[in-house]
Amino acid sequence: MKYIVFILLSVCLANAQIKKEQLDLMPWPQSINVMDGTFALSKKFKVNITGNPHSRIFIGATNFIRRLDNRTGLFLEQNFVTKVNEVPDAELQINCTTGGKIEINQDESYELVVTTNKITINAANDLGALHGLQTLLQLLQNNSTSYYFPNSKVIDAPRFTWRGLMIDAARHFQPIDVIKRNLDAMASMKMNVFHWHLADDQGWRIEVKKLPKLTDLGSNGSFYSQEQIKDVVKYASDRGIQVIPEIDIPGHASAILAAYPEIGSKVDNEKGSYVVQTNSGIYNSALDPTNPETYSILAMIFDEVCPLFPSNYFHIGGDENNGKEWAANPKIQEFMRKNKLADKHDLQTYFNMKLIPMLQKHNKKLMGWEEIMTENMSKDAIIHAWRGTNEGLKPGESLIQAAKKGYNSVLSNGFYIDLMLSIETHYLNDPLSKNAALSPQEKSRILGGEAAMWSELVTPLTIDSRIWPRTAAIAERLWSNESIKDMNSLRKRLKTISFRLEELGITHIRNKEVILRNIANNQNTSAVHDFSNICEPLKNYKRNGGGKKYRMHSPLTLFADACNSDASDAFDFKVAVTNYLENKNKENQVILTSFFRKWIMMNSDLMDLSINAPLVQPFLPLSKSLNDLSEKLLLVFDKNKTLDKDEFKVLLEQAAVRSDADVELAVLNDVKRLIESKL
Amino acid sequence: MKYIVFILLSVCLANAQIKKEQLDLMPWPQSINVMDGTFALSKKFKVNITGNPHSRIFIGATNFIRRLDNRTGLFLEQNFVTKVNEVPDAELQINCTTGGKIEINQDESYELVVTTNKITINAANDLGALHGLQTLLQLLQNNSTSYYFPNSKVIDAPRFTWRGLMIDAARHFQPIDVIKRNLDAMASMKMNVFHWHLADDQGWRIEVKKLPKLTDLGSNGSFYSQEQIKDVVKYASDRGIQVIPEIDIPGHASAILAAYPEIGSKVDNEKGSYVVQTNSGIYNSALDPTNPETYSILAMIFDEVCPLFPSNYFHIGGDENNGKEWAANPKIQEFMRKNKLADKHDLQTYFNMKLIPMLQKHNKKLMGWEEIMTENMSKDAIIHAWRGTNEGLKPGESLIQAAKKGYNSVLSNGFYIDLMLSIETHYLNDPLSKNAALSPQEKSRILGGEAAMWSELVTPLTIDSRIWPRTAAIAERLWSNESIKDMNSLRKRLKTISFRLEELGITHIRNKEVILRNIANNQNTSAVHDFSNICEPLKNYKRNGGGKKYRMHSPLTLFADACNSDASDAFDFKVAVTNYLENKNKENQVILTSFFRKWIMMNSDLMDLSINAPLVQPFLPLSKSLNDLSEKLLLVFDKNKTLDKDEFKVLLEQAAVRSDADVELAVLNDVKRLIESKL
């Protein structure tokens, strides 16, 4: 009987009117209105396409149906969508006027209207329609027994035309399945540029049939075949995503030079003078811009690689060439004098300008990191801004400079997700801030931005957790109106968005548990799990430090690899401290002190665990420090013991010592804040 | 201080003498002795190879080092192993006399000796050496702070030469990454045959360049390119695994006939007369053995497909052709009369015999499901025994018959892991039982067995959980001595083995959580998790029933897909019931009743959860039934209420009703057993 009442009750709760603030949409659309009423989803639900779309919409619509069915378990009847007007009376009608092109500055707008009996997506082309389908998937709501869409109207279009993710497949090779699942995730966040970093000091990752030594000697056996590249380009195109290849030259060239040392700039550039690097860092290796053979080999590379990528752009890297090999080579110095090239920048410009016609042959324009922006660089080039505070510069300065000088430009400074910085850092990093003193024309040259996933410290096991969910916030920055920047709203929506990313095969949640199980040596993971939620990996490449050096084959299955930026419980603790400091009532104190009790218990559990888990040892001291702080704080709170300034100073210092586990306590600042307020 | 004491204590616990029963080895070796002392693992640990091995040992040794490093976090110094005698003073010396061939009846033996300062693996060839490395990885032990191998000597070799896994890529396509991770897992269990089911009614999955219609019209876009096939074959060979392709003919032919209806047996075999099937089940579609064009097309297929697979065998399926299309076609009937073919079996033999020279051309012998074993079948063929009780036959009868008739044979009856039967069923299924009345020569013809992963009800998300860990038990059956069959030992070792499989990328644990998170709609999963550990998916294809029909695109993200055979808590409950019935003391009663309390709480949690999780609804009635039984049983145990036979009968019947969630309560038999004992 109780059961029946319960069932009746839950059915009655059905389909309460939703407010738009309750929707977990990301990126947030330009305009949304939610109306009374709902569209009820049933197994009869079908999709129909009209208009003249590119065939990618059929794949997109089929994938949409499968995701909806896998999420709801409704056994939807429709199997594949294969052509226009297949089901004229379908409840979801998608109209695409024309076929979309995978280029920048396309019309990606769409209009989505949900009414009680019908859903309509209107778009100029299939690219907009695909975005509409992603929004519709995010609109799905449920009560206790069924699924529905709220009646609503969305009018949407991106703010920036370039919404990219770069994946570095050189430092750690990333297999095709890693790339594909991330393309799916990108599409779900309405991102449209995948920048594929294919060559660096640590590996040459793309088959060149006429130059087999590149992969034989430069890849340690890990590279993409041309067939795989084509497969990924098609997969991306089916999802409305452009693929931009990057071959980083003339610096970052150890791998190419391991295969062809004769085009290197070393005086002694014989066989064996270059090796594929297995450490991170910047190397001296550079192509010899004065050697005609350099351009012969590059031409052979471009002739094979360019046709694989339909994009109009080709990224030639061009960053961080320190010029040391050039300076040390008398022949190169002589060449510079003869050709009146004043310095390494002039020589690099000389080199870059030689590439332009080689790429033009394949209808490609050059894109490069900001160092390519020298005086004579063609205005056709796209400047990729990356430097900032870490390099002693104003953040993203070159982005603005490039726009002023007449270049299209793309921002990655502030979007380096490998730095393990907070989601807030990235979310509030606007490529075009209100204060930018730029003309409308100059503004239009700022194409957008790109999250940059450098892979020194990620493997296929962990890469998703570094990209997601933070890249969803970057996607919103690049798509949504600049006024959309409320962190609380972002955090709230991200809980659902992050969970839904696993629907697409993203592994950031599931693989964290895999790492923790190994750390716990197959014992109960709850204590390591709890600790991982208040620790963050060392930021800004500090993991290489404290006597530790990660090489390309070092284990990335450690506690720091299970932790992430924006430690979830640390955020909750921050809120608890803030609330307590604002109102020192009993309730707030209970919430606050429950953290200390939890951490004391956790420390004890970790110690127990460590008896049979060596991988727990490295972070025990950190947990112990937090335990000691917690015990003392409990004495202060529970026993009204006076807070001893000096004692806490020592404890805080101890907790701030660099941990062998390469993580830091994400709660430490708030513990400090609390202690200082008690002093 | 407490902390220091704790650290000292844990260090003192170091390296206690291990007994061999404590080792979690699988498959259990033919001989193992554990001695005093240990080999301590440090970052200096290196591997050296001597002898004349095939180059696969370098890949195997490199992978070994990476796995060891990822597991221990030791930052091992060795990067790649690339040639013999690279590190002559390495602590691990592997000596392979010759290069191994990927064929049956190879010498796969190895000897592994661990002493305090040195580890040696001696093997006739790299195949045995690879097995030795897998054993060594399983030997790894740890104390609280470090890792070590116990001093020991293992002498090992397989009992059967054919230790296979079949994956059906036709019903649900399985991408390359799924295949590769399963090859890794197979290698870790010393399995050596991957049987790849590439064509069936639901899809043609392999590119044939001269016959593009096969994939254009027969695959719904999901198939392997020839390059991918080659890549997998190489990947398998690197792991000592032979790949046997299967093209299932003349039945199971809907996909091939969707592309080439003109070679079908229907009277009206025009375009559109066959379609790629999207349901499971047996279809009438069959190639026309009387049509010369059938053989022309098959020859073109074999000419392209055979060279991709170095194996000496080619599996032509040959099963379940019901003969209906043949019977209904007058032309075929006329042909049979003319050629004195008495029945469909004769006609199929006629067909099969035509295939033999076509395969011989490529140095391949024929392998087929047991139906191919007709009177005139060549004795070169391998008979694949699959039928049993489900088909009204004595289990694996044809295996013995085949051996007696002079055929080599392989057993899959009893190894159908898609049936969701218990691990015990498969583990105790010996291809060559002690009682088999066979001569030594006949015995030698029983090559071994194969786990069969038919994929009607699995997707890349769930397939690993159906294959593993049960296939590890099958691997042990096929490798180890027939006397190794203690279920308690198997269960104990499997806890570690199952956990370690995720180290190889197997997703059976992590993906379960993904499914449960979706079911719980991103709420706390602990109640669904608990319930999943006492439920098992309906067995023997019963999921298709109760008004439900799974099509190839139906959602397999449901509760039944998160559940598995051998529900873990159900086993614990069985033990608790057994213990209680043996000794009705207070302690046993407390353990027993704690299950009932847990299930009552769980039911309440599930009801709460279901308010915002429609996918919980289908299994609420089942949980409710268990709740009601638990409540009544608590009254009996705690309140000494008399057990009411009729009341319990009703409750038990209720709990046995087919659940909409396609699962059954795995604890029900033991609840019954308990109730009956109280009557």
Tab-separated table of N, CA, C and O in Angstrom, chain A residues 3 6 66 69-72 75 79-80 142-144 147 177 220 225 227 278 495 499-500 502 509-511 514 517-518 521-522 550 553 555 557 607 610-612 614-615 617 620-621 624, chain B residues 3 6 66 69-72 75 79-80 142-144 147 177 220 225 227 278 495 499-500 502 509-511 514 517-518 521-522 550 553 555 557 607 610-612 614-615 617 620-621 624:
chain	number	residue	atom	x	y	z
A	3	TYR	N	3.642	1.455	-1.061
A	3	TYR	CA	4.286	1.449	-2.367
A	3	TYR	C	3.396	2.108	-3.420
A	3	TYR	O	3.838	2.919	-4.230
A	6	PHE	N	3.200	5.728	-3.005
A	6	PHE	CA	4.455	6.298	-3.489
A	6	PHE	C	4.445	6.458	-5.011
A	6	PHE	O	4.802	7.484	-5.563
A	66	ARG	N	20.216	7.425	-31.250
A	66	ARG	CA	20.853	6.403	-30.407
A	66	ARG	C	21.172	6.951	-29.012
A	66	ARG	O	21.006	6.253	-28.012
A	69	ASP	N	18.019	7.178	-27.058
A	69	ASP	CA	17.520	5.856	-26.701
A	69	ASP	C	18.378	5.234	-25.600
A	69	ASP	O	17.861	4.636	-24.653
A	70	ASN	N	19.691	5.381	-25.713
A	70	ASN	CA	20.569	4.825	-24.689
A	70	ASN	C	20.365	5.538	-23.354
A	70	ASN	O	20.534	4.936	-22.298
A	71	ARG	N	20.030	6.806	-23.408
A	71	ARG	CA	19.845	7.550	-22.170
A	71	ARG	C	18.519	7.212	-21.503
A	71	ARG	O	18.420	7.145	-20.282
A	72	THR	N	17.494	6.984	-22.323
A	72	THR	CA	16.142	6.818	-21.778
A	72	THR	C	15.683	5.364	-21.718
A	72	THR	O	14.716	5.068	-21.011
A	75	PHE	N	13.539	2.159	-26.182
A	75	PHE	CA	13.417	1.304	-27.373
A	75	PHE	C	12.781	2.075	-28.526
A	75	PHE	O	11.769	1.659	-29.110
A	79	ASN	N	15.605	3.447	-36.603
A	79	ASN	CA	16.918	2.826	-36.613
A	79	ASN	C	17.936	3.798	-37.197
A	79	ASN	O	18.640	4.483	-36.454
A	80	PHE	N	17.976	3.913	-38.504
A	80	PHE	CA	18.895	4.843	-39.156
A	80	PHE	C	18.097	5.934	-39.865
A	80	PHE	O	16.992	5.673	-40.332
A	142	ASN	N	13.164	14.866	-17.152
A	142	ASN	CA	12.412	13.677	-16.758
A	142	ASN	C	11.661	13.930	-15.471
A	142	ASN	O	12.025	14.809	-14.685
A	143	ASN	N	10.575	13.178	-15.289
A	143	ASN	CA	9.983	13.092	-13.951
A	143	ASN	C	10.321	11.699	-13.440
A	143	ASN	O	11.341	11.143	-13.839
A	144	SER	N	9.483	11.119	-12.620
A	144	SER	CA	9.850	9.825	-12.044
A	144	SER	C	9.708	8.673	-13.038
A	144	SER	O	10.348	7.641	-12.890
A	147	TYR	N	10.138	10.823	-19.851
A	147	TYR	CA	11.044	11.853	-20.353
A	147	TYR	C	10.271	12.841	-21.212
A	147	TYR	O	9.334	12.457	-21.915
A	177	ASP	N	40.873	6.081	-31.114
A	177	ASP	CA	39.654	6.090	-30.303
A	177	ASP	C	39.646	7.262	-29.321
A	177	ASP	O	38.589	7.816	-29.007
A	220	ASN	N	58.997	5.915	-32.631
A	220	ASN	CA	58.961	4.777	-31.704
A	220	ASN	C	57.767	3.860	-31.951
A	220	ASN	O	57.192	3.277	-31.022
A	225	SER	N	48.376	6.192	-39.575
A	225	SER	CA	48.475	5.923	-41.004
A	225	SER	C	47.649	6.972	-41.738
A	225	SER	O	46.781	7.628	-41.156
A	227	GLU	N	45.410	6.402	-43.863
A	227	GLU	CA	44.009	5.955	-43.827
A	227	GLU	C	43.334	6.379	-42.522
A	227	GLU	O	42.185	6.809	-42.504
A	278	THR	N	62.932	12.036	-25.111
A	278	THR	CA	62.010	11.369	-24.196
A	278	THR	C	61.771	12.186	-22.940
A	278	THR	O	61.096	11.743	-22.020
A	495	LYS	N	27.772	20.126	-13.546
A	495	LYS	CA	27.564	18.821	-12.904
A	495	LYS	C	26.856	17.868	-13.850
A	495	LYS	O	27.205	16.691	-13.950
A	499	PHE	N	28.714	14.809	-16.358
A	499	PHE	CA	28.136	13.455	-16.318
A	499	PHE	C	27.749	12.996	-17.731
A	499	PHE	O	28.036	11.877	-18.144
A	500	ARG	N	27.134	13.881	-18.506
A	500	ARG	CA	26.680	13.513	-19.851
A	500	ARG	C	27.846	13.267	-20.812
A	500	ARG	O	27.680	12.588	-21.828
A	502	GLU	N	30.246	11.421	-20.374
A	502	GLU	CA	30.554	9.985	-20.393
A	502	GLU	C	29.623	9.214	-21.331
A	502	GLU	O	29.985	8.143	-21.816
A	509	ILE	N	35.476	10.415	-15.641
A	509	ILE	CA	34.986	9.941	-14.328
A	509	ILE	C	35.394	8.479	-14.120
A	509	ILE	O	35.977	8.114	-13.110
A	510	ARG	N	35.110	7.658	-15.112
A	510	ARG	CA	35.367	6.218	-14.939
A	510	ARG	C	36.859	5.904	-14.744
A	510	ARG	O	37.214	5.051	-13.948
A	511	ASN	N	37.729	6.612	-15.492
A	511	ASN	CA	39.152	6.278	-15.388
A	511	ASN	C	39.783	6.776	-14.092
A	511	ASN	O	40.787	6.225	-13.640
A	514	VAL	N	39.602	3.911	-11.956
A	514	VAL	CA	40.595	2.892	-12.332
A	514	VAL	C	41.936	3.201	-11.662
A	514	VAL	O	42.581	2.319	-11.075
A	517	ARG	N	41.713	2.630	-7.889
A	517	ARG	CA	41.732	1.201	-7.522
A	517	ARG	C	43.158	0.665	-7.531
A	517	ARG	O	43.531	-0.135	-6.682
A	518	ASN	N	43.951	1.106	-8.504
A	518	ASN	CA	45.342	0.655	-8.540
A	518	ASN	C	46.117	1.214	-7.353
A	518	ASN	O	46.897	0.514	-6.710
A	521	ASN	N	45.379	-0.566	-4.381
A	521	ASN	CA	45.732	-1.980	-4.521
A	521	ASN	C	44.505	-2.876	-4.341
A	521	ASN	O	44.529	-3.881	-3.644
A	522	ASN	N	43.427	-2.470	-5.006
A	522	ASN	CA	42.179	-3.238	-5.019
A	522	ASN	C	41.501	-3.338	-3.653
A	522	ASN	O	40.671	-4.215	-3.427
A	550	TYR	N	59.591	13.873	-15.084
A	550	TYR	CA	58.749	12.952	-15.853
A	550	TYR	C	59.301	12.817	-17.258
A	550	TYR	O	59.449	13.805	-17.972
A	553	HIS	N	58.019	8.036	-20.822
A	553	HIS	CA	57.576	6.691	-20.429
A	553	HIS	C	57.358	6.564	-18.925
A	553	HIS	O	57.190	5.466	-18.410
A	555	PRO	N	55.491	6.687	-15.305
A	555	PRO	CA	54.127	6.280	-14.964
A	555	PRO	C	53.231	7.504	-14.739
A	555	PRO	O	53.596	8.409	-13.986
A	557	THR	N	50.037	7.104	-13.618
A	557	THR	CA	48.969	6.317	-12.986
A	557	THR	C	48.997	6.601	-11.489
A	557	THR	O	48.640	5.749	-10.690
A	607	MET	N	45.908	5.469	6.393
A	607	MET	CA	46.993	4.754	7.055
A	607	MET	C	46.732	3.252	7.047
A	607	MET	O	47.634	2.449	6.762
A	610	SER	N	47.322	1.940	3.585
A	610	SER	CA	48.711	1.972	3.124
A	610	SER	C	49.486	0.727	3.543
A	610	SER	O	50.528	0.422	2.968
A	611	ILE	N	48.971	0.016	4.521
A	611	ILE	CA	49.673	-1.196	4.958
A	611	ILE	C	49.814	-2.178	3.806
A	611	ILE	O	50.786	-2.914	3.704
A	612	ASN	N	48.862	-2.124	2.898
A	612	ASN	CA	48.932	-3.007	1.724
A	612	ASN	C	48.859	-2.215	0.416
A	612	ASN	O	48.330	-2.699	-0.587
A	614	PRO	N	51.545	0.439	-1.385
A	614	PRO	CA	52.694	1.362	-1.420
A	614	PRO	C	52.383	2.693	-2.106
A	614	PRO	O	52.962	3.712	-1.745
A	615	LEU	N	51.476	2.684	-3.078
A	615	LEU	CA	51.215	3.931	-3.789
A	615	LEU	C	50.458	4.953	-2.943
A	615	LEU	O	50.309	6.102	-3.345
A	617	GLN	N	51.590	5.663	0.112
A	617	GLN	CA	52.644	6.288	0.947
A	617	GLN	C	52.970	7.740	0.556
A	617	GLN	O	53.071	8.593	1.428
A	620	LEU	N	50.609	10.193	2.166
A	620	LEU	CA	50.294	10.096	3.600
A	620	LEU	C	50.748	11.328	4.391
A	620	LEU	O	49.995	11.824	5.235
A	621	PRO	N	51.979	11.847	4.149
A	621	PRO	CA	52.389	13.024	4.933
A	621	PRO	C	51.445	14.214	4.757
A	621	PRO	O	51.166	14.943	5.703
A	624	LYS	N	48.436	13.523	6.682
A	624	LYS	CA	48.787	13.675	8.097
A	624	LYS	C	48.792	15.159	8.491
A	624	LYS	O	48.278	15.529	9.564
B	3	TYR	N	52.288	8.200	14.372
B	3	TYR	CA	52.536	8.056	12.949
B	3	TYR	C	53.861	7.322	12.695
B	3	TYR	O	53.951	6.434	11.859
B	6	PHE	N	53.637	3.776	13.492
B	6	PHE	CA	52.888	3.115	12.426
B	6	PHE	C	53.784	2.795	11.227
B	6	PHE	O	53.767	1.711	10.681
B	66	ARG	N	56.362	-1.338	-19.006
B	66	ARG	CA	55.381	-0.259	-18.819
B	66	ARG	C	54.295	-0.666	-17.826
B	66	ARG	O	53.869	0.125	-16.988
B	69	ASP	N	55.689	-0.603	-14.375
B	69	ASP	CA	55.913	0.767	-13.925
B	69	ASP	C	54.591	1.469	-13.604
B	69	ASP	O	54.474	2.170	-12.596
B	70	ASN	N	53.605	1.272	-14.463
B	70	ASN	CA	52.301	1.897	-14.203
B	70	ASN	C	51.653	1.341	-12.939
B	70	ASN	O	50.926	2.037	-12.249
B	71	ARG	N	51.931	0.083	-12.671
B	71	ARG	CA	51.328	-0.526	-11.488
B	71	ARG	C	52.024	-0.077	-10.209
B	71	ARG	O	51.380	0.099	-9.181
B	72	THR	N	53.340	0.093	-10.297
B	72	THR	CA	54.120	0.350	-9.079
B	72	THR	C	54.498	1.817	-8.899
B	72	THR	O	54.866	2.218	-7.794
B	75	PHE	N	58.966	4.612	-11.557
B	75	PHE	CA	59.787	5.353	-12.522
B	75	PHE	C	60.966	4.483	-12.994
B	75	PHE	O	62.122	4.890	-12.920
B	79	ASN	N	63.341	2.208	-21.004
B	79	ASN	CA	62.309	2.782	-21.848
B	79	ASN	C	61.797	1.729	-22.822
B	79	ASN	O	60.769	1.097	-22.581
B	80	PHE	N	62.520	1.480	-23.895
B	80	PHE	CA	62.143	0.459	-24.856
B	80	PHE	C	63.166	-0.670	-24.843
B	80	PHE	O	64.340	-0.441	-24.579
B	142	ASN	N	53.548	-7.069	-2.779
B	142	ASN	CA	53.971	-5.822	-2.143
B	142	ASN	C	53.814	-5.916	-0.640
B	142	ASN	O	53.029	-6.727	-0.137
B	143	ASN	N	54.614	-5.130	0.065
B	143	ASN	CA	54.312	-4.888	1.474
B	143	ASN	C	53.789	-3.468	1.544
B	143	ASN	O	53.215	-2.976	0.576
B	144	SER	N	54.003	-2.771	2.640
B	144	SER	CA	53.411	-1.439	2.751
B	144	SER	C	54.149	-0.401	1.929
B	144	SER	O	53.574	0.612	1.553
B	147	TYR	N	57.696	-3.229	-3.583
B	147	TYR	CA	57.246	-4.336	-4.422
B	147	TYR	C	58.354	-5.381	-4.558
B	147	TYR	O	59.525	-5.031	-4.610
B	177	ASP	N	39.588	-0.685	-31.144
B	177	ASP	CA	40.105	-0.559	-29.776
B	177	ASP	C	39.511	-1.633	-28.865
B	177	ASP	O	40.171	-2.109	-27.946
B	220	ASN	N	25.823	-1.276	-43.015
B	220	ASN	CA	25.341	-0.051	-42.363
B	220	ASN	C	26.488	0.867	-41.952
B	220	ASN	O	26.420	1.573	-40.939
B	225	SER	N	38.486	-1.907	-42.340
B	225	SER	CA	39.253	-1.789	-43.580
B	225	SER	C	40.312	-2.893	-43.575
B	225	SER	O	40.659	-3.450	-42.533
B	227	GLU	N	43.389	-2.456	-44.019
B	227	GLU	CA	44.514	-1.964	-43.222
B	227	GLU	C	44.280	-2.235	-41.729
B	227	GLU	O	45.199	-2.621	-40.998
B	278	THR	N	18.037	-6.742	-38.651
B	278	THR	CA	18.276	-5.944	-37.437
B	278	THR	C	17.696	-6.627	-36.206
B	278	THR	O	17.728	-6.068	-35.112
B	495	LYS	N	39.455	-12.426	-7.944
B	495	LYS	CA	39.285	-11.053	-7.432
B	495	LYS	C	40.448	-10.171	-7.867
B	495	LYS	O	40.258	-9.016	-8.260
B	499	PHE	N	40.495	-7.448	-11.286
B	499	PHE	CA	40.994	-6.085	-11.050
B	499	PHE	C	42.144	-5.765	-12.002
B	499	PHE	O	42.194	-4.694	-12.619
B	500	ARG	N	43.063	-6.720	-12.166
B	500	ARG	CA	44.235	-6.468	-13.021
B	500	ARG	C	43.866	-6.348	-14.501
B	500	ARG	O	44.621	-5.778	-15.283
B	502	GLU	N	41.727	-4.556	-15.744
B	502	GLU	CA	41.532	-3.131	-16.089
B	502	GLU	C	42.861	-2.433	-16.377
B	502	GLU	O	42.904	-1.430	-17.077
B	509	ILE	N	34.753	-3.226	-15.103
B	509	ILE	CA	34.408	-2.611	-13.822
B	509	ILE	C	34.000	-1.154	-14.035
B	509	ILE	O	32.949	-0.709	-13.597
B	510	ARG	N	34.835	-0.423	-14.750
B	510	ARG	CA	34.560	1.019	-14.904
B	510	ARG	C	33.265	1.289	-15.656
B	510	ARG	O	32.529	2.208	-15.310
B	511	ASN	N	32.955	0.484	-16.692
B	511	ASN	CA	31.758	0.777	-17.477
B	511	ASN	C	30.469	0.400	-16.763
B	511	ASN	O	29.415	0.954	-17.048
B	514	VAL	N	29.467	3.454	-15.233
B	514	VAL	CA	28.917	4.404	-16.213
B	514	VAL	C	27.429	4.120	-16.428
B	514	VAL	O	26.596	5.033	-16.423
B	517	ARG	N	25.425	5.078	-13.327
B	517	ARG	CA	25.248	6.539	-13.191
B	517	ARG	C	24.116	7.023	-14.091
B	517	ARG	O	23.340	7.888	-13.707
B	518	ASN	N	24.017	6.451	-15.284
B	518	ASN	CA	22.927	6.857	-16.178
B	518	ASN	C	21.584	6.403	-15.623
B	518	ASN	O	20.610	7.150	-15.640
B	521	ASN	N	20.499	8.507	-12.977
B	521	ASN	CA	20.347	9.887	-13.440
B	521	ASN	C	21.268	10.831	-12.666
B	521	ASN	O	20.852	11.895	-12.209
B	522	ASN	N	22.498	10.398	-12.528
B	522	ASN	CA	23.551	11.198	-11.880
B	522	ASN	C	23.304	11.449	-10.397
B	522	ASN	O	23.868	12.361	-9.821
B	550	TYR	N	14.811	-7.417	-28.469
B	550	TYR	CA	15.965	-6.549	-28.673
B	550	TYR	C	16.350	-6.566	-30.143
B	550	TYR	O	16.622	-7.640	-30.700
B	553	HIS	N	19.632	-2.150	-32.734
B	553	HIS	CA	19.811	-0.765	-32.291
B	553	HIS	C	19.111	-0.484	-30.972
B	553	HIS	O	18.986	0.666	-30.568
B	555	PRO	N	18.481	-0.156	-26.964
B	555	PRO	CA	19.412	0.316	-25.928
B	555	PRO	C	19.962	-0.837	-25.096
B	555	PRO	O	19.206	-1.683	-24.621
B	557	THR	N	21.892	-0.218	-22.358
B	557	THR	CA	22.413	0.659	-21.306
B	557	THR	C	21.509	0.532	-20.085
B	557	THR	O	21.361	1.470	-19.317
B	607	MET	N	13.576	3.544	-4.020
B	607	MET	CA	12.330	4.294	-4.195
B	607	MET	C	12.604	5.797	-4.203
B	607	MET	O	12.060	6.537	-5.032
B	610	SER	N	14.193	6.730	-7.451
B	610	SER	CA	13.329	6.614	-8.635
B	610	SER	C	12.495	7.866	-8.870
B	610	SER	O	12.002	8.079	-9.972
B	611	ILE	N	12.353	8.693	-7.867
B	611	ILE	CA	11.574	9.923	-8.047
B	611	ILE	C	12.167	10.774	-9.172
B	611	ILE	O	11.459	11.467	-9.888
B	612	ASN	N	13.467	10.670	-9.330
B	612	ASN	CA	14.117	11.423	-10.406
B	612	ASN	C	14.924	10.504	-11.332
B	612	ASN	O	15.949	10.900	-11.873
B	614	PRO	N	13.719	7.590	-14.078
B	614	PRO	CA	12.786	6.630	-14.697
B	614	PRO	C	13.393	5.252	-14.933
B	614	PRO	O	12.679	4.251	-14.878
B	615	LEU	N	14.694	5.179	-15.183
B	615	LEU	CA	15.287	3.876	-15.481
B	615	LEU	C	15.369	2.978	-14.243
B	615	LEU	O	15.695	1.798	-14.363
B	617	GLN	N	12.643	2.546	-12.378
B	617	GLN	CA	11.292	1.974	-12.262
B	617	GLN	C	11.199	0.485	-12.625
B	617	GLN	O	10.571	-0.273	-11.885
B	620	LEU	N	12.077	-1.722	-9.692
B	620	LEU	CA	11.504	-1.482	-8.360
B	620	LEU	C	10.627	-2.642	-7.869
B	620	LEU	O	10.743	-3.028	-6.700
B	621	PRO	N	9.752	-3.200	-8.733
B	621	PRO	CA	8.930	-4.311	-8.223
B	621	PRO	C	9.762	-5.479	-7.698
B	621	PRO	O	9.405	-6.104	-6.698
B	624	LYS	N	11.117	-4.513	-4.456
B	624	LYS	CA	9.998	-4.543	-3.505
B	624	LYS	C	9.712	-5.976	-3.037
B	624	LYS	O	9.490	-6.216	-1.841
